[in-house]
Amino acid sequence: MSTTAVHSLWTTAAEPLDRIQAPHIEYAQLAPMLIVVGAAILGVLVEAFVPRRSRHYTQVFLAVVALTAAFAAVVGLAAGGYGTSKAHIAAMGAIAVDGPALFLQGTILLASLVAVFTFAERRLDPAAHGERVDSFAAQAGSVPGSDSEKAAVKAGFTTTEVFPLALFAVAGMLVFPAANDLLTLFIALEVFSLPLYLLCALARRKRLMSQEAAVKYFLLGAFSSAFLLFGIALLYGYAGSVAYARIADVVDGTVRTIDPALAGTMGNDALLLIGGALILTGLLFKVGAVPFHMWTPDVYQGAPTPVTGFMAAATKVAAFGALLRLLYVVLPGLRWDWRPVMWAIAIVTMLGGAIVAITQTDIKRLLAYSSIAHAGFILAGVIAVTPEGVSSVLFYLLAYSFVTIGAFAVVTLVRDAGGEATHLSKWAGLGRRSPLVAAVFAVFLLAFAGIPLTSGFSGKFAVFRAAAEGGAGALVVIGVISSAIAAFFYIRVIVLMFFSEPKPEGPTVAVPSPLTTSAIAVGVAVTLVLGVAPQYFLDLAGQASVFVR
């Protein structure tokens, strides 16, 4: 081949390079996510370069500052009109900046900030070898009970990596409800799931149970990710795109141009139905809806309690946000197909969670089944398919997340020689031994039960009203029956605390530091404010209930 021919090959290959467009990224509108990711990376560097003695305080300070700054950024965006008039698609079509995204991101950041306070608590366990210890293993890599673990405890080591791990999880959760294409959704799912698998395995006490919980969560989480990814592949084959708006247009039939490479599959309804079902399966797993709930009780019981509270609150908010966007933005044209399925799932989730919770003897498992029942109540709002449905779900998630973190923070206080006393029999007579702690826990239980003047009542009322107006009246009746069943086991715990004789060898209530105290106080305050005067927050959720497309 002559040199001129080769030269001509090079020049033709090189010509299009001039036309590659530089990506246009709106950094200011992605600020909440970027701040949290940046702080998480800084946290990894802190682990590498800061002396061990100073790491705990550095990490706590970094996490609190980052979450506060990210929340300020969300408020700034909302005040700038990005939740309403300026709502748009940012980051070259990958991220939606709109009302639901900002509302859910604000909720996740506030809940995570309160959860970080419980992570940082170091006064509940007795000091080991003169060093204060937290809820996390001294050295995560050592085998439980081994000499290396004993040496790590003796040296006063602590696993301060939990703070950057939590920040990475929060970063994924912030992207998840705002994702505007299926690949961004999947990446966000993995970014927040992988740190949670690790956090579940790090309990200081009952380490084998904690590691078992993490393995179960990881294996079942891998299945759910596989379902989601397979569904994404099928929807891509159906629509020729992973962008939400494009898929919605193909579903509606407004797109007539067919990609020649996909001419054989584009518009094939079998791909749409199977792909949509698989993606829904992946999201319902994260929500903890029946029949995808099997991981919930084991993981909630085995994980360190601060992690359980963080996971139960923040993951639910993120997963429901993504579920809402998928059903309302991508698949509104399939409403008649997915509504009957979601009806069935909501019914079995409400009844299943409430009925199985009655048989539980462990307080963390009881709260896990309670969270499954609550997922069913929230699904009732999702099924409404109206702006009121969206706003009621947003409000319910805000109310639920703070009650949950507060309740699990109280569980960390009730302790015996083996650590947390989670067996229900140990809670007998707690109201005589520690009236304040029992009263606070009673407030949270009444909120879970949906008793008036608590945030739980306002949330359930909003969700059920939206469902009734959306034509799901029968679902509301089943929801009220489930609430009545659920009220039985919440009130049973209250009766056990206040009307049983305390056992002489019963657990003690540890005196927490101001960190856990403030986490519980925030939970009580939010529960009562949203119960007594919810209107401002309902209006806020109403303004934030319109998705951008």
Coordinates of C-alpha atoms in Angstrom, one line a residue:
M1 CA 0.0 0.0 0.0
S2 CA 1.4 3.4 -0.9
T3 CA 2.1 6.1 1.7
T4 CA -0.4 8.4 0.1
A5 CA -3.2 5.8 0.5
V6 CA -2.3 5.3 4.2
H7 CA -2.2 9.0 4.6
S8 CA -5.6 9.4 3.1
L9 CA -6.9 6.7 5.5
W10 CA -5.6 8.6 8.5
T11 CA -7.1 11.9 7.4
T12 CA -10.6 10.5 6.8
A13 CA -10.5 8.7 10.2
A14 CA -9.4 11.9 12.0
E15 CA -11.9 14.3 10.4
P16 CA -14.9 13.7 12.8
L17 CA -12.8 14.3 15.9
D18 CA -13.4 18.1 15.5
R19 CA -17.2 17.5 15.8
I20 CA -17.3 15.7 19.2
Q21 CA -19.3 18.0 21.5
A22 CA -17.9 18.7 25.0
P23 CA -20.4 17.6 27.6
H24 CA -22.5 20.4 29.1
I25 CA -22.9 19.8 32.9
E26 CA -24.9 22.1 35.1
Y27 CA -22.6 21.9 38.2
A28 CA -24.7 24.3 40.3
Q29 CA -27.8 22.2 39.9
L30 CA -26.0 19.0 40.7
A31 CA -24.3 20.6 43.8
P32 CA -26.1 18.5 46.5
M33 CA -24.8 15.2 44.9
L34 CA -21.4 16.6 44.1
I35 CA -20.9 17.9 47.7
V36 CA -21.7 14.5 49.2
V37 CA -19.5 12.6 46.7
G38 CA -16.6 15.0 47.3
A39 CA -16.9 14.6 51.1
A40 CA -17.0 10.8 50.8
I41 CA -13.8 10.9 48.8
L42 CA -12.2 13.2 51.4
G43 CA -13.3 10.7 54.0
V44 CA -11.4 8.0 52.3
L45 CA -8.3 10.3 52.3
V46 CA -8.8 11.0 56.0
E47 CA -8.6 7.2 56.6
A48 CA -5.3 7.2 54.7
F49 CA -3.6 10.2 56.1
V50 CA -5.1 11.4 59.5
P51 CA -3.6 9.7 62.7
R52 CA -6.0 7.0 64.1
R53 CA -6.6 9.0 67.3
S54 CA -8.1 12.0 65.4
R55 CA -10.1 10.1 62.7
H56 CA -13.4 9.7 64.5
Y57 CA -13.9 13.4 65.2
T58 CA -12.6 14.4 61.8
Q59 CA -15.0 12.0 60.0
V60 CA -18.0 13.0 62.1
F61 CA -17.3 16.7 61.4
L62 CA -16.8 16.1 57.7
A63 CA -20.0 14.1 57.4
V64 CA -22.1 16.6 59.3
V65 CA -20.7 19.6 57.4
A66 CA -21.2 17.8 54.0
L67 CA -24.8 16.8 54.7
T68 CA -25.7 20.3 56.0
A69 CA -24.1 22.0 53.0
A70 CA -25.8 19.6 50.6
F71 CA -29.2 20.3 52.3
A72 CA -28.5 24.1 52.0
A73 CA -27.8 23.5 48.3
V74 CA -31.2 21.7 47.9
V75 CA -33.0 24.6 49.7
G76 CA -31.1 27.1 47.4
L77 CA -32.2 25.2 44.3
A78 CA -35.8 25.0 45.5
A79 CA -35.8 28.8 46.4
G80 CA -34.4 29.5 42.9
G81 CA -37.5 27.9 41.3
Y82 CA -35.9 24.7 40.2
G83 CA -38.7 22.7 41.8
T84 CA -41.4 24.5 39.9
S85 CA -41.0 27.0 37.0
K86 CA -37.3 26.2 36.2
A87 CA -37.6 22.4 36.5
H88 CA -35.6 20.8 33.7
I89 CA -33.3 17.9 32.7
A90 CA -29.7 18.4 33.6
A91 CA -26.4 16.6 32.9
M92 CA -27.1 15.9 29.3
G93 CA -30.4 14.1 30.0
A94 CA -29.1 12.0 32.9
I95 CA -30.6 13.8 35.9
A96 CA -34.0 15.5 36.5
V97 CA -34.0 18.7 38.6
D98 CA -37.6 19.0 39.6
G99 CA -40.0 19.2 42.6
P100 CA -40.1 15.5 43.5
A101 CA -36.3 15.1 43.1
L102 CA -35.5 18.1 45.3
F103 CA -38.1 17.2 48.0
L104 CA -36.8 13.6 48.2
Q105 CA -33.2 14.7 48.2
G106 CA -33.9 17.1 51.1
T107 CA -35.6 14.4 53.0
I108 CA -32.8 11.9 52.4
L109 CA -30.2 14.5 53.5
L110 CA -32.0 15.5 56.7
A111 CA -32.7 11.8 57.6
S112 CA -29.0 10.9 56.9
L113 CA -27.8 13.8 59.1
V114 CA -29.8 12.5 62.0
A115 CA -28.6 9.0 61.3
V116 CA -25.0 10.1 61.4
F117 CA -25.5 11.3 65.0
T118 CA -26.5 7.8 66.0
F119 CA -23.4 6.4 64.1
A120 CA -21.2 8.7 66.1
E121 CA -22.6 7.6 69.5
R122 CA -19.8 6.3 71.8
R123 CA -21.2 6.3 75.3
L124 CA -23.7 3.4 75.3
D125 CA -21.2 0.5 75.5
P126 CA -18.9 0.3 78.5
A127 CA -15.4 1.5 77.7
A128 CA -13.0 -1.2 76.4
H129 CA -9.4 -0.9 77.7
G130 CA -10.0 2.7 78.6
E131 CA -11.2 3.6 75.1
R132 CA -14.8 4.6 74.3
V133 CA -16.4 2.4 71.7
D134 CA -19.3 2.8 69.2
S135 CA -21.7 0.3 67.6
F136 CA -19.2 -0.9 65.0
A137 CA -16.5 -3.6 65.0
A138 CA -13.0 -2.7 66.1
Q139 CA -11.5 -4.2 63.0
A140 CA -13.9 -5.3 60.3
G141 CA -11.4 -7.6 58.5
S142 CA -10.7 -9.8 61.5
V143 CA -12.5 -13.1 62.1
P144 CA -15.1 -12.8 65.0
G145 CA -13.5 -14.1 68.3
S146 CA -10.0 -14.3 66.8
D147 CA -6.8 -13.1 68.4
S148 CA -6.5 -10.3 65.8
E149 CA -10.0 -9.0 66.9
K150 CA -9.0 -9.2 70.6
A151 CA -5.8 -7.3 69.8
A152 CA -7.8 -4.6 67.8
V153 CA -10.2 -4.2 70.7
K154 CA -7.4 -3.9 73.2
A155 CA -5.6 -1.3 71.1
G156 CA -8.9 0.7 71.0
F157 CA -9.3 0.6 67.2
T158 CA -12.6 1.8 65.7
T159 CA -14.0 1.4 62.2
T160 CA -14.3 5.0 61.2
E161 CA -14.7 4.0 57.6
V162 CA -18.4 3.8 58.3
F163 CA -18.7 7.6 57.7
P164 CA -17.4 7.7 54.1
L165 CA -19.3 4.5 53.4
A166 CA -22.5 6.2 54.6
L167 CA -21.7 9.3 52.5
F168 CA -21.2 7.2 49.4
A169 CA -24.6 5.5 50.1
V170 CA -26.3 8.9 50.5
A171 CA -24.7 10.1 47.2
G172 CA -26.3 7.1 45.4
M173 CA -29.6 7.7 47.1
L174 CA -29.6 11.4 46.0
V175 CA -29.1 10.3 42.3
F176 CA -31.6 7.4 42.5
P177 CA -34.9 9.4 42.6
A178 CA -33.5 12.0 40.2
A179 CA -32.2 9.6 37.6
N180 CA -33.7 10.4 34.2
D181 CA -32.4 7.4 32.2
L182 CA -32.2 3.7 33.1
L183 CA -28.4 3.5 33.1
T184 CA -28.1 6.3 35.6
L185 CA -30.8 4.6 37.7
F186 CA -28.8 1.3 37.7
I187 CA -25.5 3.0 38.6
A188 CA -27.1 5.0 41.4
L189 CA -28.6 1.7 42.7
E190 CA -25.2 0.1 42.9
V191 CA -23.5 3.1 44.4
F192 CA -25.9 3.1 47.4
S193 CA -26.3 -0.6 47.7
L194 CA -22.7 -1.7 47.9
P195 CA -21.8 0.5 50.9
L196 CA -25.0 -0.7 52.7
Y197 CA -23.9 -4.3 52.3
L198 CA -20.7 -3.5 54.0
L199 CA -22.3 -1.4 56.8
C200 CA -24.6 -4.3 57.6
A201 CA -21.6 -6.5 58.4
L202 CA -19.9 -4.2 60.9
A203 CA -21.7 -4.8 64.3
R204 CA -19.5 -4.8 67.3
R205 CA -21.7 -7.3 69.2
K206 CA -23.3 -10.4 67.6
R207 CA -20.8 -10.2 64.7
L208 CA -21.7 -13.5 63.1
M209 CA -25.4 -12.5 63.0
S210 CA -24.3 -9.2 61.5
Q211 CA -22.2 -10.9 58.8
E212 CA -25.0 -13.3 58.0
A213 CA -27.4 -10.4 57.5
A214 CA -24.9 -8.7 55.2
V215 CA -24.5 -11.9 53.1
K216 CA -28.3 -12.3 52.8
Y217 CA -28.7 -8.7 51.8
F218 CA -25.8 -8.9 49.3
L219 CA -27.1 -12.1 47.6
L220 CA -30.7 -11.0 47.4
G221 CA -29.6 -7.5 46.4
A222 CA -27.6 -9.0 43.6
F223 CA -30.7 -10.8 42.3
S224 CA -32.7 -7.6 42.4
S225 CA -29.9 -5.7 40.5
A226 CA -29.9 -8.5 37.9
F227 CA -33.7 -8.2 37.5
L228 CA -33.3 -4.5 37.0
L229 CA -30.5 -4.8 34.5
F230 CA -32.3 -7.4 32.5
G231 CA -35.4 -5.2 32.5
I232 CA -33.3 -2.3 31.3
A233 CA -32.0 -4.4 28.4
L234 CA -35.5 -5.4 27.3
L235 CA -36.8 -1.8 27.5
Y236 CA -33.8 -0.6 25.4
G237 CA -34.7 -3.3 22.8
Y238 CA -38.3 -2.0 22.9
A239 CA -37.7 1.7 22.6
G240 CA -34.2 2.0 21.2
S241 CA -33.2 4.3 24.0
V242 CA -32.7 4.2 27.8
A243 CA -33.9 7.9 28.2
Y244 CA -37.2 8.1 30.2
A245 CA -38.9 10.6 27.8
R246 CA -38.0 8.6 24.7
I247 CA -39.4 5.3 26.2
A248 CA -42.6 7.1 27.2
D249 CA -43.0 8.5 23.7
V250 CA -42.6 5.0 22.2
V251 CA -45.1 3.6 24.7
D252 CA -47.6 6.4 23.8
G253 CA -47.0 5.7 20.0
T254 CA -45.8 9.3 19.3
V255 CA -42.5 8.1 18.0
R256 CA -42.7 6.8 14.4
T257 CA -39.0 6.8 13.4
I258 CA -37.6 3.3 13.9
D259 CA -33.8 2.7 14.4
P260 CA -32.9 0.3 11.6
A261 CA -30.7 -1.7 13.9
L262 CA -33.7 -2.3 16.2
A263 CA -36.4 -2.7 13.5
G264 CA -37.1 -6.2 14.5
T265 CA -37.8 -5.5 18.2
M266 CA -38.9 -1.8 18.4
G267 CA -42.5 -1.4 19.5
N268 CA -42.7 -5.1 20.6
D269 CA -45.2 -5.1 23.5
A270 CA -43.9 -8.4 25.0
L271 CA -40.5 -6.7 25.5
L272 CA -42.2 -3.7 27.1
L273 CA -44.3 -5.7 29.5
I274 CA -41.6 -8.1 30.6
G275 CA -38.9 -5.3 30.8
G276 CA -41.3 -3.1 32.8
A277 CA -42.1 -6.0 35.2
L278 CA -38.5 -6.8 35.8
I279 CA -37.5 -3.2 36.5
L280 CA -40.5 -2.9 38.9
T281 CA -39.3 -6.1 40.6
G282 CA -35.9 -4.6 41.2
L283 CA -37.4 -1.4 42.7
L284 CA -40.0 -3.2 44.8
F285 CA -37.2 -5.3 46.3
K286 CA -35.5 -2.1 47.6
V287 CA -38.9 -0.9 48.9
G288 CA -39.4 -4.1 50.8
A289 CA -42.8 -5.0 49.3
V290 CA -44.2 -8.5 49.6
P291 CA -43.2 -10.9 47.9
F292 CA -39.8 -9.3 47.6
H293 CA -39.4 -8.6 51.4
M294 CA -37.6 -11.7 52.6
W295 CA -34.4 -9.9 53.3
T296 CA -35.9 -7.2 55.4
P297 CA -36.4 -8.8 58.9
D298 CA -33.1 -10.7 58.9
V299 CA -31.1 -7.6 57.7
Y300 CA -32.9 -5.2 60.1
Q301 CA -32.2 -7.6 63.0
G302 CA -28.6 -8.4 62.2
A303 CA -27.3 -5.0 61.1
P304 CA -25.9 -2.6 63.7
T305 CA -29.0 -0.7 64.9
P306 CA -27.8 2.8 63.7
V307 CA -27.3 1.3 60.2
T308 CA -30.8 -0.3 60.4
G309 CA -32.4 3.1 61.2
F310 CA -30.4 4.8 58.4
M311 CA -31.3 2.1 55.9
A312 CA -34.9 1.8 56.9
A313 CA -35.5 5.6 56.4
A314 CA -33.2 6.7 53.6
T315 CA -33.4 3.7 51.3
K316 CA -37.2 3.7 51.4
V317 CA -37.3 7.4 50.4
A318 CA -34.9 6.9 47.5
A319 CA -36.6 3.7 46.2
F320 CA -40.1 5.1 46.3
G321 CA -38.8 8.3 44.5
A322 CA -37.4 6.1 41.7
L323 CA -40.6 4.0 41.6
L324 CA -42.8 7.1 41.3
R325 CA -40.7 8.5 38.5
L326 CA -40.7 5.2 36.6
L327 CA -44.5 4.8 36.8
Y328 CA -45.5 8.4 36.3
V329 CA -42.9 9.5 33.7
V330 CA -41.9 6.3 31.8
L331 CA -45.0 4.1 32.0
P332 CA -48.1 6.3 32.3
G333 CA -49.2 4.8 29.0
L334 CA -49.2 1.4 30.6
R335 CA -51.3 2.4 33.5
W336 CA -54.0 -0.2 32.8
D337 CA -51.4 -2.9 32.9
W338 CA -49.4 -2.0 36.0
R339 CA -52.2 -0.7 38.2
P340 CA -53.9 -4.1 38.9
V341 CA -50.5 -5.7 39.7
M342 CA -49.6 -2.8 42.1
W343 CA -53.1 -3.2 43.7
A344 CA -52.3 -6.9 44.4
I345 CA -48.8 -6.1 45.7
A346 CA -50.1 -3.2 47.9
I347 CA -52.8 -5.5 49.5
V348 CA -50.5 -8.4 50.3
T349 CA -47.8 -6.0 51.5
M350 CA -50.2 -4.2 53.9
L351 CA -51.8 -7.4 55.3
G352 CA -48.7 -9.5 55.2
G353 CA -46.5 -7.0 57.1
A354 CA -49.2 -6.4 59.7
I355 CA -50.2 -10.0 60.3
V356 CA -46.7 -11.4 60.5
A357 CA -45.5 -8.6 62.9
I358 CA -48.0 -9.9 65.5
T359 CA -45.9 -13.1 65.9
Q360 CA -42.6 -11.4 66.4
T361 CA -40.7 -11.5 69.7
D362 CA -37.7 -9.3 68.7
I363 CA -38.2 -5.5 68.7
K364 CA -36.0 -5.0 65.5
R365 CA -37.9 -7.8 63.6
L366 CA -41.2 -6.3 64.7
L367 CA -40.1 -2.9 63.3
A368 CA -39.0 -4.6 60.1
Y369 CA -42.4 -6.1 59.5
S370 CA -43.9 -2.8 60.4
S371 CA -41.8 -1.2 57.7
I372 CA -43.1 -3.8 55.2
A373 CA -46.7 -2.8 56.2
H374 CA -45.8 0.9 55.7
A375 CA -44.4 0.1 52.2
G376 CA -48.0 -1.2 51.4
F377 CA -49.6 2.0 52.7
I378 CA -47.2 4.2 50.6
L379 CA -48.0 2.0 47.5
A380 CA -51.7 3.0 48.0
G381 CA -50.6 6.6 47.3
V382 CA -48.5 5.5 44.3
I383 CA -51.5 3.7 42.8
A384 CA -53.6 6.9 42.8
V385 CA -51.9 8.2 39.6
T386 CA -52.7 11.9 40.4
P387 CA -50.7 14.9 41.6
E388 CA -52.3 14.3 45.0
G389 CA -50.9 10.8 45.0
V390 CA -47.4 12.1 44.4
S391 CA -47.7 14.8 47.1
S392 CA -49.2 12.3 49.7
V393 CA -46.3 9.8 49.1
L394 CA -43.7 12.6 49.5
F395 CA -45.3 13.7 52.8
Y396 CA -45.6 10.1 54.1
L397 CA -41.9 9.5 53.3
L398 CA -40.9 12.7 55.2
A399 CA -43.0 11.7 58.2
Y400 CA -42.0 8.0 58.2
S401 CA -38.2 8.5 57.9
F402 CA -37.8 10.6 61.1
V403 CA -40.1 8.3 63.2
T404 CA -38.0 5.3 62.0
I405 CA -34.6 6.8 62.9
G406 CA -36.0 7.9 66.3
A407 CA -37.4 4.5 67.1
F408 CA -34.2 2.7 66.2
A409 CA -32.2 5.3 68.2
V410 CA -34.3 4.4 71.3
V411 CA -33.7 0.6 70.7
T412 CA -29.9 1.3 71.0
L413 CA -30.4 2.6 74.6
V414 CA -32.0 -0.5 76.1
R415 CA -29.1 -2.8 77.0
D416 CA -28.0 -5.7 79.1
A417 CA -24.6 -7.5 79.5
G418 CA -24.7 -8.8 75.9
G419 CA -25.4 -5.4 74.3
E420 CA -28.7 -4.3 73.0
A421 CA -31.7 -6.1 74.7
T422 CA -34.0 -6.5 71.6
H423 CA -36.1 -9.5 72.9
L424 CA -39.6 -8.1 73.7
S425 CA -39.7 -9.9 77.1
K426 CA -36.7 -7.7 78.2
W427 CA -38.8 -4.6 77.6
A428 CA -41.4 -5.5 80.2
G429 CA -41.7 -2.8 82.9
L430 CA -39.4 -0.4 81.0
G431 CA -41.9 2.4 81.8
R432 CA -41.3 2.0 85.5
R433 CA -37.5 1.8 85.2
S434 CA -37.1 4.6 82.7
P435 CA -40.4 6.5 82.1
L436 CA -39.0 9.1 79.7
V437 CA -37.4 6.6 77.3
A438 CA -40.6 4.4 77.4
A439 CA -42.8 7.5 76.8
V440 CA -40.7 8.6 73.8
F441 CA -40.8 5.1 72.3
A442 CA -44.6 5.0 72.9
V443 CA -44.9 8.3 70.8
F444 CA -43.0 6.6 67.9
L445 CA -45.2 3.5 68.2
L446 CA -48.4 5.5 68.2
A447 CA -47.1 7.4 65.1
F448 CA -46.4 4.0 63.3
A449 CA -49.9 3.0 64.3
G450 CA -51.4 6.2 62.8
I451 CA -53.0 7.6 65.9
P452 CA -54.3 11.2 65.5
L453 CA -52.0 14.1 66.4
T454 CA -48.9 12.2 65.2
S455 CA -47.2 12.4 61.8
G456 CA -48.3 8.8 61.1
F457 CA -52.0 9.8 61.1
S458 CA -51.4 12.8 58.8
G459 CA -49.4 10.7 56.4
K460 CA -51.9 7.8 56.3
F461 CA -54.8 10.2 55.9
A462 CA -53.1 11.9 53.0
V463 CA -52.2 8.6 51.2
F464 CA -55.7 7.0 51.8
R465 CA -57.5 10.2 50.6
A466 CA -55.4 10.3 47.4
A467 CA -56.1 6.6 46.8
A468 CA -59.8 7.0 47.4
E469 CA -60.0 10.0 45.0
G470 CA -58.0 8.0 42.5
G471 CA -60.6 5.3 42.4
A472 CA -59.0 2.9 44.8
G473 CA -61.6 2.9 47.5
A474 CA -61.4 -0.8 48.1
L475 CA -57.7 -0.5 48.7
V476 CA -58.3 2.1 51.4
V477 CA -60.7 -0.2 53.2
I478 CA -58.0 -2.9 53.3
G479 CA -55.5 -0.3 54.4
V480 CA -57.6 0.7 57.3
I481 CA -58.1 -3.0 58.3
S482 CA -54.3 -3.5 58.1
S483 CA -53.8 -0.3 60.3
A484 CA -56.1 -1.8 62.9
I485 CA -54.2 -5.1 62.9
A486 CA -50.9 -3.2 63.1
A487 CA -52.2 -1.0 66.0
F488 CA -52.6 -4.2 68.1
F489 CA -48.9 -5.0 68.2
Y490 CA -47.8 -1.4 68.7
I491 CA -50.1 -1.0 71.6
R492 CA -49.1 -4.4 72.9
V493 CA -45.5 -3.1 73.3
I494 CA -46.8 0.0 75.1
V495 CA -48.8 -2.1 77.5
L496 CA -45.8 -4.4 78.1
M497 CA -43.6 -1.3 78.9
F498 CA -46.1 0.5 81.2
F499 CA -48.3 -2.2 82.7
S500 CA -45.9 -5.1 83.4
E501 CA -43.7 -5.7 86.4
P502 CA -40.0 -5.0 85.7
K503 CA -37.8 -8.1 86.1
P504 CA -35.0 -7.7 88.7
E505 CA -32.4 -9.0 86.1
G506 CA -33.9 -6.8 83.3
P507 CA -31.9 -4.5 81.1
T508 CA -30.8 -1.0 82.0
V509 CA -31.3 2.1 79.9
A510 CA -27.9 3.6 78.9
V511 CA -27.5 7.4 79.2
P512 CA -26.6 8.6 75.7
S513 CA -24.4 11.5 74.6
P514 CA -26.0 14.6 73.2
L515 CA -25.7 13.1 69.7
T516 CA -28.3 10.3 70.2
T517 CA -30.4 12.5 72.4
S518 CA -30.6 15.1 69.6
A519 CA -31.5 12.4 67.1
I520 CA -34.4 11.2 69.3
A521 CA -35.5 14.7 70.1
V522 CA -35.6 15.6 66.3
G523 CA -37.7 12.5 65.7
V524 CA -40.2 13.4 68.5
A525 CA -40.4 17.0 67.3
V526 CA -41.0 16.1 63.7
T527 CA -43.5 13.4 64.7
L528 CA -45.5 15.9 66.8
V529 CA -45.2 18.9 64.4
L530 CA -46.3 16.9 61.3
G531 CA -49.2 15.5 63.4
V532 CA -50.5 18.7 65.0
A533 CA -49.8 21.2 62.1
P534 CA -49.1 19.3 58.9
Q535 CA -50.6 21.8 56.5
Y536 CA -47.4 23.7 55.6
F537 CA -45.5 20.5 54.8
L538 CA -48.5 19.1 52.8
D539 CA -48.5 22.3 50.8
L540 CA -44.8 22.0 50.2
A541 CA -45.2 18.4 49.0
G542 CA -48.1 19.6 46.8
Q543 CA -45.9 22.3 45.2
A544 CA -43.2 19.6 44.6
S545 CA -45.5 17.0 43.0
V546 CA -45.0 17.7 39.3
F547 CA -42.4 15.6 37.4
V548 CA -40.4 17.2 34.6
R549 CA -40.2 15.3 31.3

